[in-house]
CSV table of C-alpha atoms in Angstrom, one decimal:
chain,number,residue,atom,x,y,z
A,1,MET,CA,330.6,243.3,168.7
A,2,LEU,CA,332.7,241.3,171.1
A,3,GLY,CA,330.0,238.7,171.6
A,4,LEU,CA,329.5,238.6,167.6
A,5,SER,CA,333.0,237.7,167.3
A,6,LEU,CA,332.9,235.0,170.0
A,7,LEU,CA,330.0,233.3,168.1
A,8,VAL,CA,331.6,233.7,164.7
A,9,GLY,CA,334.7,232.2,166.3
A,10,PHE,CA,333.1,229.4,168.1
A,11,SER,CA,330.9,228.5,164.9
A,12,THR,CA,334.1,228.6,162.7
A,13,GLY,CA,336.0,226.2,165.3
A,14,LEU,CA,332.7,223.9,165.7
A,15,LEU,CA,332.4,223.7,161.6
A,16,ALA,CA,336.3,223.1,161.4
A,17,TYR,CA,336.1,220.2,163.9
A,18,TYR,CA,333.0,218.5,162.2
A,19,TRP,CA,334.4,218.8,158.7
A,20,ALA,CA,338.1,217.4,159.9
A,21,ARG,CA,336.8,214.6,162.7
A,22,VAL,CA,333.0,213.8,162.2
A,23,PRO,CA,332.0,212.6,158.5
A,24,LYS,CA,333.3,209.0,158.0
A,25,ARG,CA,332.3,206.0,156.1
A,26,PRO,CA,331.2,203.1,158.2
A,27,LEU,CA,333.0,200.2,159.2
A,28,LEU,CA,331.5,197.2,157.4
A,29,VAL,CA,332.7,193.8,158.9
A,30,ALA,CA,331.6,190.9,157.2
A,31,CYS,CA,332.9,187.7,155.4
A,32,GLN,CA,333.1,187.1,151.7
A,33,PRO,CA,330.7,186.9,149.6
A,34,PHE,CA,328.3,188.5,151.6
A,35,ARG,CA,330.5,191.5,152.0
A,36,SER,CA,330.2,191.7,148.2
A,37,PHE,CA,326.7,191.3,148.0
A,38,LEU,CA,326.4,194.3,150.2
A,39,GLU,CA,328.8,196.5,148.4
A,40,LYS,CA,327.2,195.7,145.1
A,41,HIS,CA,323.4,195.9,145.9
A,42,CYS,CA,323.5,198.4,149.0
A,43,PRO,CA,326.1,201.1,148.0
A,44,ILE,CA,325.5,203.1,151.2
A,45,VAL,CA,327.7,200.7,153.2
A,46,ASP,CA,330.7,202.5,151.3
A,47,GLU,CA,329.4,205.7,151.4
A,48,THR,CA,330.5,208.5,153.9
A,49,PHE,CA,327.7,209.1,156.7
A,50,TYR,CA,327.3,212.8,157.5
A,51,PRO,CA,325.7,213.3,160.6
A,52,THR,CA,323.7,216.7,161.4
A,53,PRO,CA,325.9,219.2,162.3
A,54,TRP,CA,324.7,220.7,165.2
A,55,CYS,CA,323.7,217.4,166.8
A,56,PHE,CA,326.6,214.8,166.0
A,57,GLU,CA,327.3,213.4,169.4
A,58,GLY,CA,325.6,210.3,170.3
A,59,ARG,CA,323.3,211.2,173.0
A,60,LEU,CA,322.2,214.4,171.3
A,61,GLN,CA,321.4,212.1,168.0
A,62,THR,CA,319.3,209.7,170.5
A,63,ILE,CA,317.3,212.8,172.1
A,64,VAL,CA,316.8,215.0,169.1
A,65,ARG,CA,315.3,212.2,166.8
A,66,VAL,CA,312.5,211.6,169.5
A,67,PHE,CA,311.2,215.1,169.4
A,68,LEU,CA,311.9,216.2,165.7
A,69,LYS,CA,311.1,213.3,163.6
A,70,SER,CA,308.3,213.5,161.3
A,71,ARG,CA,305.5,211.1,161.6
A,72,PRO,CA,304.2,210.0,157.8
A,73,PRO,CA,300.7,208.7,157.5
A,74,VAL,CA,300.4,205.1,157.9
A,75,HIS,CA,297.1,203.4,158.3
A,76,TYR,CA,297.0,199.8,159.8
A,77,HIS,CA,294.3,197.2,160.4
A,78,SER,CA,294.7,194.9,163.5
A,79,GLU,CA,294.9,191.2,163.9
A,80,VAL,CA,294.8,189.7,167.6
A,81,LEU,CA,296.7,186.5,168.1
A,82,GLN,CA,295.8,184.2,171.0
A,83,THR,CA,299.1,182.6,172.5
A,84,LYS,CA,299.4,179.1,173.9
A,85,ASP,CA,299.7,180.4,177.6
A,86,GLY,CA,296.1,182.3,177.3
A,87,GLY,CA,297.7,185.6,176.4
A,88,GLN,CA,297.1,187.9,173.3
A,89,LEU,CA,299.1,190.0,170.9
A,90,LEU,CA,298.5,192.6,168.1
A,91,LEU,CA,299.7,192.6,164.6
A,92,ASP,CA,299.2,195.7,163.0
A,93,TRP,CA,299.0,194.9,159.0
A,94,ALA,CA,299.7,198.4,156.9
A,95,ASP,CA,296.9,199.0,154.8
A,96,ASP,CA,297.3,198.8,150.8
A,97,GLU,CA,296.7,202.7,150.0
A,98,ASP,CA,300.4,203.4,150.7
A,99,ARG,CA,301.8,200.2,148.5
A,100,ASP,CA,302.9,200.2,144.9
A,101,THR,CA,300.3,197.4,144.1
A,102,GLY,CA,302.5,196.4,140.8
A,103,HIS,CA,303.9,193.1,142.3
A,104,PRO,CA,302.7,190.4,139.5
A,105,ASP,CA,301.5,187.9,142.2
A,106,PRO,CA,299.9,189.1,145.5
A,107,GLU,CA,300.2,185.6,146.9
A,108,SER,CA,304.2,186.0,146.8
A,109,CYS,CA,304.2,189.5,147.7
A,110,PRO,CA,307.1,190.0,149.9
A,111,ILE,CA,306.6,190.5,153.8
A,112,VAL,CA,308.5,192.8,155.9
A,113,LEU,CA,308.0,192.0,159.7
A,114,PHE,CA,308.9,194.9,161.9
A,115,LEU,CA,309.5,194.6,166.0
A,116,PRO,CA,309.8,198.0,168.1
A,117,GLY,CA,312.1,198.7,170.7
A,118,LEU,CA,311.1,198.6,174.6
A,119,THR,CA,307.4,199.2,175.4
A,120,GLY,CA,307.1,200.7,171.6
A,121,ASN,CA,304.4,199.9,169.0
A,122,SER,CA,303.6,200.4,165.3
A,123,GLU,CA,303.3,204.1,166.2
A,124,GLU,CA,306.9,204.8,166.8
A,125,THR,CA,308.3,207.2,164.2
A,126,TYR,CA,311.2,205.1,163.2
A,127,ILE,CA,308.7,202.0,162.6
A,128,LEU,CA,306.4,204.6,160.4
A,129,HIS,CA,309.1,205.5,158.4
A,130,MET,CA,310.4,202.1,157.8
A,131,VAL,CA,306.7,200.7,157.0
A,132,ARG,CA,306.2,203.7,154.5
A,133,THR,CA,309.3,202.8,152.7
A,134,ALA,CA,308.4,199.0,152.4
A,135,ARG,CA,305.1,199.9,151.2
A,136,GLN,CA,306.3,202.2,148.6
A,137,GLN,CA,308.9,199.7,147.4
A,138,GLY,CA,305.9,197.1,146.6
A,139,TYR,CA,306.1,194.7,149.7
A,140,ARG,CA,303.7,194.0,152.7
A,141,ALA,CA,304.6,195.6,155.8
A,142,VAL,CA,303.2,194.1,159.4
A,143,VAL,CA,304.4,195.3,162.8
A,144,PHE,CA,304.5,192.4,165.9
A,145,ASN,CA,303.5,194.5,169.2
A,146,ASN,CA,304.7,192.7,172.1
A,147,ARG,CA,301.9,192.0,174.7
A,148,GLY,CA,300.2,195.0,176.5
A,149,CYS,CA,302.1,197.8,174.1
A,150,LYS,CA,299.5,198.8,172.0
A,151,GLY,CA,296.7,199.5,174.4
A,152,GLU,CA,295.1,195.8,174.3
A,153,GLU,CA,294.5,194.2,177.7
A,154,LEU,CA,297.4,192.1,179.2
A,155,LEU,CA,295.8,188.4,179.7
A,156,THR,CA,298.7,187.1,181.4
A,157,TYR,CA,301.3,187.9,184.3
A,158,ARG,CA,304.4,187.8,181.6
A,159,ALA,CA,304.7,190.7,179.1
A,160,PHE,CA,307.7,190.4,177.2
A,161,CYS,CA,311.6,189.8,177.7
A,162,ALA,CA,314.7,189.7,175.3
A,163,THR,CA,315.0,186.0,175.4
A,164,ASN,CA,311.4,185.0,175.1
A,165,THR,CA,310.9,184.1,171.6
A,166,GLU,CA,308.0,182.2,171.5
A,167,ASP,CA,305.5,184.8,170.4
A,168,LEU,CA,307.8,186.0,167.8
A,169,GLU,CA,307.5,182.1,166.7
A,170,LEU,CA,303.8,182.2,166.8
A,171,VAL,CA,303.8,185.2,164.3
A,172,VAL,CA,306.1,183.7,161.8
A,173,ALA,CA,304.3,180.7,162.0
A,174,HIS,CA,301.0,182.5,161.3
A,175,ILE,CA,302.4,184.8,158.7
A,176,LYS,CA,303.6,181.8,156.9
A,177,SER,CA,300.6,180.1,157.3
A,178,GLN,CA,298.6,183.2,155.6
A,179,PHE,CA,301.1,183.4,152.8
A,180,PRO,CA,303.2,180.4,152.4
A,181,ARG,CA,304.5,181.5,149.0
A,182,ALA,CA,305.8,185.3,150.0
A,183,PRO,CA,309.5,185.7,151.3
A,184,LEU,CA,309.5,186.9,154.7
A,185,MET,CA,312.0,189.5,156.4
A,186,ALA,CA,312.4,190.3,159.8
A,187,VAL,CA,313.6,194.0,161.0
A,188,GLY,CA,314.0,194.8,164.6
A,189,VAL,CA,314.8,198.1,166.2
A,190,SER,CA,316.6,198.0,169.8
A,191,LEU,CA,314.9,195.2,171.7
A,192,GLY,CA,312.7,194.1,168.7
A,193,GLY,CA,316.7,193.5,167.3
A,194,ILE,CA,317.5,191.6,170.1
A,195,LEU,CA,314.6,189.4,169.8
A,196,VAL,CA,315.0,188.9,166.1
A,197,LEU,CA,318.7,187.8,167.0
A,198,ASN,CA,317.9,185.3,169.8
A,199,TYR,CA,315.1,184.0,167.5
A,200,LEU,CA,318.0,183.4,164.7
A,201,GLY,CA,320.0,181.8,167.2
A,202,HIS,CA,317.4,179.4,168.6
A,203,LYS,CA,315.7,178.4,165.4
A,204,GLY,CA,318.9,178.2,163.0
A,205,HIS,CA,317.9,176.7,159.7
A,206,GLU,CA,314.0,176.6,160.7
A,207,ALA,CA,313.7,180.5,161.1
A,208,GLY,CA,311.3,180.9,158.2
A,209,LEU,CA,312.8,184.0,157.0
A,210,VAL,CA,315.0,185.0,153.8
A,211,ALA,CA,316.9,187.5,155.9
A,212,ALA,CA,316.8,190.0,159.0
A,213,MET,CA,318.0,193.4,159.7
A,214,THR,CA,318.6,195.1,163.0
A,215,PHE,CA,319.2,198.6,164.4
A,216,SER,CA,320.9,199.7,167.8
A,217,VAL,CA,320.8,196.4,169.1
A,218,SER,CA,322.4,196.1,172.6
A,219,TRP,CA,324.5,193.1,172.0
A,220,ASP,CA,325.8,192.4,175.5
A,221,SER,CA,323.2,193.1,178.4
A,222,PHE,CA,325.5,193.8,181.1
A,223,GLU,CA,327.6,196.4,179.0
A,224,THR,CA,324.4,197.8,178.4
A,225,THR,CA,323.1,198.4,182.0
A,226,HIS,CA,326.8,199.6,182.8
A,227,SER,CA,326.5,202.1,180.2
A,228,LEU,CA,323.0,203.3,181.3
A,229,GLU,CA,324.0,203.8,184.8
A,230,ARG,CA,326.5,206.2,184.3
A,231,PRO,CA,325.5,209.4,185.9
A,232,LEU,CA,324.3,211.6,182.5
A,233,ASN,CA,322.8,208.3,181.0
A,234,GLN,CA,321.0,207.3,183.9
A,235,VAL,CA,319.2,210.8,184.1
A,236,LEU,CA,318.8,211.0,180.2
A,237,PHE,CA,317.6,207.6,179.5
A,238,ASN,CA,317.6,204.9,182.4
A,239,GLN,CA,315.1,206.7,184.4
A,240,ARG,CA,312.7,207.4,181.5
A,241,LEU,CA,312.5,203.9,180.0
A,242,THR,CA,312.3,202.6,183.7
A,243,ALA,CA,309.1,205.1,184.1
A,244,ASN,CA,307.8,203.6,181.0
A,245,LEU,CA,308.1,200.0,182.2
A,246,ARG,CA,306.5,201.0,185.4
A,247,GLN,CA,303.5,202.7,183.6
A,248,LEU,CA,303.2,199.1,181.7
A,249,ILE,CA,302.9,197.4,185.1
A,250,GLN,CA,300.6,199.9,186.6
A,251,ARG,CA,298.5,199.5,183.6
A,252,HIS,CA,298.1,195.9,183.7
A,253,ARG,CA,298.2,195.9,187.4
A,254,LYS,CA,295.5,193.4,188.3
A,255,VAL,CA,296.6,190.4,186.1
A,256,ILE,CA,300.4,190.9,187.1
A,257,ALA,CA,299.5,191.0,190.8
A,258,GLU,CA,298.5,187.4,190.5
A,259,LYS,CA,302.1,185.9,190.3
A,260,LEU,CA,304.5,189.2,191.4
A,261,ASP,CA,304.8,191.9,193.8
A,262,VAL,CA,303.4,194.9,191.6
A,263,ASP,CA,304.3,197.3,194.7
A,264,HIS,CA,308.0,196.0,194.8
A,265,VAL,CA,308.4,196.3,191.1
A,266,LEU,CA,306.9,200.0,190.7
A,267,LYS,CA,309.8,201.0,193.0
A,268,ALA,CA,312.6,200.3,190.5
A,269,ARG,CA,314.2,203.0,189.5
A,270,SER,CA,316.5,201.6,186.9
A,271,ILE,CA,316.3,199.0,184.1
A,272,ARG,CA,318.6,196.7,186.1
A,273,GLU,CA,316.0,196.9,189.1
A,274,PHE,CA,312.8,196.4,186.9
A,275,ASP,CA,314.7,193.2,185.3
A,276,GLU,CA,315.7,191.9,189.0
A,277,ARG,CA,312.0,192.6,190.2
A,278,TYR,CA,310.0,191.8,187.4
A,279,THR,CA,311.7,190.2,184.1
A,280,ALA,CA,313.7,187.6,185.7
A,281,VAL,CA,310.9,186.4,188.1
A,282,ALA,CA,308.3,186.6,185.6
A,283,PHE,CA,310.4,184.5,183.2
A,284,GLY,CA,311.6,182.0,185.3
A,285,TYR,CA,315.4,183.0,186.0
A,286,ASN,CA,317.1,182.5,188.9
A,287,SER,CA,318.8,185.9,189.1
A,288,CYS,CA,318.9,188.9,186.8
A,289,GLU,CA,322.5,188.0,185.9
A,290,GLU,CA,321.0,184.7,184.6
A,291,TYR,CA,318.6,186.5,182.7
A,292,TYR,CA,321.2,189.2,181.0
A,293,GLN,CA,323.6,186.1,180.2
A,294,ALA,CA,320.4,184.4,178.2
A,295,ALA,CA,319.6,188.0,176.7
A,296,SER,CA,323.1,188.7,175.1
A,297,PRO,CA,323.2,188.2,171.5
A,298,ARG,CA,326.6,188.2,171.1
A,299,HIS,CA,327.2,184.8,172.4
A,300,LYS,CA,325.0,183.4,169.7
A,301,VAL,CA,326.2,184.6,166.5
A,302,HIS,CA,327.8,181.3,165.4
A,303,ARG,CA,324.3,179.8,165.5
A,304,PHE,CA,322.8,182.6,162.7
A,305,HIS,CA,322.2,180.6,159.4
A,306,VAL,CA,319.8,183.5,158.0
A,307,PRO,CA,321.7,186.5,156.3
A,308,VAL,CA,321.6,189.6,158.7
A,309,LEU,CA,322.8,192.9,158.4
A,310,CYS,CA,323.0,195.0,161.9
A,311,LEU,CA,323.5,198.9,162.0
A,312,ASN,CA,324.9,200.1,165.4
A,313,ALA,CA,326.8,203.7,166.1
A,314,SER,CA,329.9,203.4,168.1
A,315,ASP,CA,328.5,206.3,170.2
A,316,ASP,CA,325.4,204.6,171.0
A,317,PRO,CA,324.9,205.1,174.7
A,318,PHE,CA,322.9,201.8,175.0
A,319,SER,CA,325.2,199.7,173.1
A,320,PRO,CA,328.9,200.5,173.8
A,321,GLN,CA,331.3,199.7,170.7
A,322,HIS,CA,333.5,197.2,172.9
A,323,ALA,CA,330.4,195.2,173.1
A,324,ILE,CA,329.8,194.8,169.4
A,325,PRO,CA,331.1,191.2,168.4
A,326,LEU,CA,333.2,192.7,165.5
A,327,ASP,CA,336.1,189.8,165.8
A,328,ALA,CA,333.2,187.0,165.8
A,329,ALA,CA,331.6,188.3,162.9
A,330,GLN,CA,334.7,187.7,160.8
A,331,SER,CA,334.0,184.0,160.8
A,332,VAL,CA,330.2,183.8,160.5
A,333,PRO,CA,329.3,183.9,156.8
A,334,THR,CA,325.8,185.0,157.4
A,335,LEU,CA,326.5,188.2,159.7
A,336,ALA,CA,327.3,191.6,158.6
A,337,LEU,CA,328.0,194.4,160.8
A,338,LEU,CA,327.8,198.0,159.7
A,339,VAL,CA,329.0,200.4,162.3
A,340,THR,CA,328.8,204.3,162.2
A,341,SER,CA,331.5,206.5,164.3
A,342,HIS,CA,328.0,208.6,165.0
A,343,GLY,CA,324.4,208.0,165.2
A,344,GLY,CA,323.5,207.3,168.8
A,345,HIS,CA,320.6,205.0,169.7
A,346,ILE,CA,317.9,204.8,166.9
A,347,GLY,CA,319.2,208.4,165.9
A,348,PHE,CA,321.7,208.3,162.6
A,349,LEU,CA,320.0,212.0,161.9
A,350,GLU,CA,321.6,213.5,158.7
A,351,GLY,CA,321.3,217.1,156.8
A,352,LEU,CA,320.7,220.4,158.8
A,353,PHE,CA,317.0,219.8,159.5
A,354,PRO,CA,316.5,216.1,160.2
A,355,ARG,CA,312.8,215.7,160.2
A,356,HIS,CA,312.2,213.0,157.4
A,357,ARG,CA,314.7,210.3,156.0
A,358,SER,CA,317.7,209.2,158.1
A,359,TYR,CA,320.6,207.3,157.2
A,360,MET,CA,319.1,204.3,159.1
A,361,ASP,CA,316.1,204.4,156.9
A,362,ARG,CA,318.4,204.8,153.5
A,363,VAL,CA,320.1,201.8,154.8
A,364,PHE,CA,316.8,199.9,155.4
A,365,ALA,CA,315.4,200.8,152.0
A,366,GLN,CA,318.5,199.5,150.2
A,367,PHE,CA,318.8,196.4,151.9
A,368,VAL,CA,315.5,195.4,151.8
A,369,GLY,CA,315.5,195.9,148.2
A,370,ALA,CA,318.3,193.8,147.5
A,371,VAL,CA,316.9,190.7,149.8
A,372,PHE,CA,313.6,190.6,148.0
A,373,GLU,CA,315.0,191.6,144.4
A,374,HIS,CA,318.1,189.6,144.4
A,375,GLN,CA,317.2,186.4,146.8
A,376,GLU,CA,319.0,183.6,145.1
A,377,GLU,CA,322.2,185.7,145.0
A,378,LEU,CA,322.0,186.4,148.7
A,379,GLN,CA,321.1,182.8,149.7
A,380,ALA,CA,324.0,181.9,147.7
A,381,ALA,CA,326.3,184.4,149.4
A,382,ALA,CA,325.2,183.5,152.9
A,383,ALA,CA,325.5,179.7,152.3
A,384,ALA,CA,329.2,180.3,150.8
A,385,GLU,CA,332.3,179.7,153.5
A,386,GLY,CA,333.7,183.1,153.1
A,387,GLY,CA,337.2,184.5,154.2
A,388,LYS,CA,337.7,187.1,156.8
A,389,GLU,CA,337.5,190.6,155.3
A,390,LEU,CA,338.0,193.9,157.6
A,391,GLU,CA,339.4,196.9,156.3
A,392,GLN,CA,341.9,198.2,158.9
A,393,ASP,CA,342.2,201.6,158.0
A,394,GLN,CA,338.1,201.8,158.2
A,395,SER,CA,338.7,200.5,161.9
A,396,LEU,CA,341.2,203.0,162.9
A,397,LEU,CA,339.2,205.7,161.5
A,398,LEU,CA,336.3,204.4,163.6
A,399,LEU,CA,338.0,204.3,166.9
A,400,ASP,CA,339.8,208.0,166.5
A,401,GLN,CA,337.0,210.1,167.7
């Protein structure tokens, strides 16, 4: 009886804490009139987010998603693109069987380009869910797999990094040549989101996109590595991600060994060590610090000329809240930041048994629909010089955790 009483008491206390402190409206930071566009066409930005009660903490959200998220059936056909430096990459186009084919003109059917996270590909659960959603809403979907990440042979010693947008430029140009009348939107997750933002900062008005969206982006590479090197995060995340990177190097050892000391790279035990031994060297940086400075999107937001919505969680172990450029976003008319108090890294789980649609998936569904169904209104909103708009009460609620 004592054990049962303790269990009931603990459960009651946990539920009381949850209902009192956890559910909150997200913090939306955006200039007018972009903010008004989002509030009008994406009502989720003003709705309370209720994380899964038994795993609302950021690390739990991050881990549980990996094991629990369902895998909706998506079928692809692959296309190989040759790069200027002799490499190759794979584009995976979702087949038509899941798409609402009611679009009046197939040649102008909107296209969503997805970029997965570090060493990820088109089979990641978070990509499958969003691809399925895009298809059900009647849009084409294509996934850009970074070099060597979908089982294809790596033909160059350079794989990918957060600053190298050349492959993304090739992909965008290829899609635009195939479907010149189709509006194109880019959606990046984690590393894929960093690539999207760095691409926007590099290309400016010439990006070739009508809009972009990112999830769980690491805005500052220095802050990310510092957070991941904390003892618990090192064990839970850093070591596993570094092991995935080492597997990529080992799988393509022969071609990489032509330019780098592979054995030295394979001794890396953290993301920072890997970047010091492989990424910075392969992509021509003098140091890892120089690479991290160039890789951090927070320094480039004033060069964004394409409307972009970025979803982050303040408890993301990969991207600390203080690294999110909240102040800068108040003066960039094309940038909107949506920050939840919980959600972890690519988590955003909601409901008691969060196997299927997540908060992240719902934000994507609403924004992609708003982009393609109200293109002229969005472009007008992004082009206007808006004023600052930050709800202080939301800011305080977000920080009071």
